[in-house]
Short mmCIF file of C-alpha atoms in Angstrom, two decimals:
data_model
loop_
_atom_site.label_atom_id
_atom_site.label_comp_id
_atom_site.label_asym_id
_atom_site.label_seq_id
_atom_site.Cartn_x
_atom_site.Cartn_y
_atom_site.Cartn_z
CA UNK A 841 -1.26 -15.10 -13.09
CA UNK A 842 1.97 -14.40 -11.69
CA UNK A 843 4.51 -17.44 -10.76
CA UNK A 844 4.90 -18.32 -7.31
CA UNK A 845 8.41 -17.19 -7.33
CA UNK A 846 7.51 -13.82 -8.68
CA UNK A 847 4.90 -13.49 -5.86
CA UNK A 848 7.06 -14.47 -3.02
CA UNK A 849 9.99 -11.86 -4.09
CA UNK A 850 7.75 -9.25 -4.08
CA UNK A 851 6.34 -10.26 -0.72
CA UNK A 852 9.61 -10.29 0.59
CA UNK A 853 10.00 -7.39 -0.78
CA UNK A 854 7.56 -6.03 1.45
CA UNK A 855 8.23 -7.79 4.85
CA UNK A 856 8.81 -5.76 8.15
CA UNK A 857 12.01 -6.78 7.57
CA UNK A 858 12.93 -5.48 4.52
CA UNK A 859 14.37 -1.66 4.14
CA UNK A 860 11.96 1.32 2.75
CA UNK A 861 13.61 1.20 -0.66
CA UNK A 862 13.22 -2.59 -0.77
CA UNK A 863 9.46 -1.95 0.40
CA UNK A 864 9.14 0.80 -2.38
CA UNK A 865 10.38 -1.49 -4.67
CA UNK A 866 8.17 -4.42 -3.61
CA UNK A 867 5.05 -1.82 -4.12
CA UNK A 868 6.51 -0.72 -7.56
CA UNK A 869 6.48 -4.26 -8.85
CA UNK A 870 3.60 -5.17 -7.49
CA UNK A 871 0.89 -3.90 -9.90
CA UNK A 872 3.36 -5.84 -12.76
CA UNK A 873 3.42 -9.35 -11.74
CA UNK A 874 -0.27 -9.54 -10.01
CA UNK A 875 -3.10 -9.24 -11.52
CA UNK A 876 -5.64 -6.96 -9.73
CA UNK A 877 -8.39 -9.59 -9.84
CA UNK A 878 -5.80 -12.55 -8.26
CA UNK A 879 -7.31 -12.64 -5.03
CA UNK A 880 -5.62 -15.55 -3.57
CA UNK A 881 -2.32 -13.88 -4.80
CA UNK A 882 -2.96 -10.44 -3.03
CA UNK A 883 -3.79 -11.99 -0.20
CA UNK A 884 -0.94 -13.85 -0.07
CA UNK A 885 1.03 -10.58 -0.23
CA UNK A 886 -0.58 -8.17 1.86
CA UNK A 887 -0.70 -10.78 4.59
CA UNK A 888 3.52 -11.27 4.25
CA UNK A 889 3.36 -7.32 3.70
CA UNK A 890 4.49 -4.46 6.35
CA UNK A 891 1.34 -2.27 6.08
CA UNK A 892 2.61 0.27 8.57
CA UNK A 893 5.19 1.08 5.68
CA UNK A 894 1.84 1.81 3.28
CA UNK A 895 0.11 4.14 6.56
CA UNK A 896 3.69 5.82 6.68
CA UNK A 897 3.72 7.14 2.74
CA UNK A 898 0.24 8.42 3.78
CA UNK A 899 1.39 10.14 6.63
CA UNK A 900 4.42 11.73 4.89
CA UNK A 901 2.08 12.82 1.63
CA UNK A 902 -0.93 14.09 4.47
CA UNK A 903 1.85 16.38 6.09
CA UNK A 904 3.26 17.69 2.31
CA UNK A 905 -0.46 18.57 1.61
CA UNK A 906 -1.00 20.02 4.85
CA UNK A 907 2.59 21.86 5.01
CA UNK A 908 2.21 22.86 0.70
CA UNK A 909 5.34 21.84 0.19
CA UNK A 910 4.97 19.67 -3.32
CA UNK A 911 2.39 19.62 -5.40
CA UNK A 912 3.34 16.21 -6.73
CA UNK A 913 2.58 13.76 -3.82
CA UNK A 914 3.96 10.23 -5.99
CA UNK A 915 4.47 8.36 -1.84
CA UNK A 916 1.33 9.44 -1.57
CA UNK A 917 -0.46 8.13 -4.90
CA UNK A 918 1.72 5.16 -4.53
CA UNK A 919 0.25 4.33 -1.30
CA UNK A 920 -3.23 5.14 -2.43
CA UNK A 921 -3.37 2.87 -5.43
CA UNK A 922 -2.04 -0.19 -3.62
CA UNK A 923 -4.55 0.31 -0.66
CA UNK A 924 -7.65 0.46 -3.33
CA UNK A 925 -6.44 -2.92 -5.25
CA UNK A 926 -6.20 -4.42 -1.82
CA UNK A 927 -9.45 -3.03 -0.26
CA UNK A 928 -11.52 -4.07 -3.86
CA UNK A 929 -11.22 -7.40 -2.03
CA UNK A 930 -13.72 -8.06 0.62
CA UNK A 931 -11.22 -10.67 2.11
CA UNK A 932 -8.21 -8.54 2.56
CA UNK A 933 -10.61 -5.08 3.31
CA UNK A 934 -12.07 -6.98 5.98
CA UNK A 935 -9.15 -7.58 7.67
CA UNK A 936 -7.51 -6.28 11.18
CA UNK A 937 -4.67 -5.20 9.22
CA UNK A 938 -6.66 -3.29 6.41
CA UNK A 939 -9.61 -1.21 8.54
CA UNK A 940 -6.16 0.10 11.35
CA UNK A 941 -5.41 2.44 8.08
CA UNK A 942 -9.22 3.49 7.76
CA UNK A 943 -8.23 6.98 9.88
CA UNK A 944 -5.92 7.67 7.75
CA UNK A 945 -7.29 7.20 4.39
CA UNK A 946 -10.30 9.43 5.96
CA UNK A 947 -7.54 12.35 6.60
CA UNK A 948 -6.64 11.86 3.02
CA UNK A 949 -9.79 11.81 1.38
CA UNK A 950 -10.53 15.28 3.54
CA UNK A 951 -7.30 16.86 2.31
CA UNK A 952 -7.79 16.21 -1.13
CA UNK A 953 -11.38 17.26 -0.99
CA UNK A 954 -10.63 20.47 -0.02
CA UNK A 955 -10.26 23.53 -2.35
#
């Protein structure tokens, strides 16, 4: 498990209030101080996080797969990863927060579906 001051940082990190390359950073580090089975500590973070940040990255790599302008989509993945460690969770995919990017992640499963 990760120490509390380790947590908090990245949470910060990942505030509302914290720029897009502090947020990138805060989703970078993520996977490297929590565990993916630390519930309580995942929780902790996506609750402190600014998940419209994660919904933009989606947006941006749904309109480079839509426009074929990289083949590389790394936001994208990025975004992807963290939303599936958070929704393996039933009490962080349950919440408000978590089912608003539900439309989204449909568009991106329907993208990358396609041929």
């Amino acid at each position: 498990m990760a120490n509390r001051e380790q947590i908090e940082r990245c949470a910060g990190l990942l505030s509302s209030k914290s720029t897009d390359d502090e947020k990138l950073a805060g989703l970078l580090l993520l996977p490297r101080i929590v565990d993916a089975k630390d519930g309580e500590s995942l929780e902790y973070i996506f609750d402190s996080m600014d998940a419209k940040f994660i919904e933009r990255l989606m947006r941006t790599g749904i309109k480079q797969v839509e426009s074929h302008t990289s083949a590389e989509l790394p936001m994208l993945d990025i975004a992807l990863s963290v939303v599936n460690v958070f929704s393996s969770h039933s009490t962080i995919a349950t919440k408000p927060k978590m089912q608003e990017r539900i439309l989204t992640l449909f568009k991106v499963a329907t993208l990358v579906e396609q041929p």
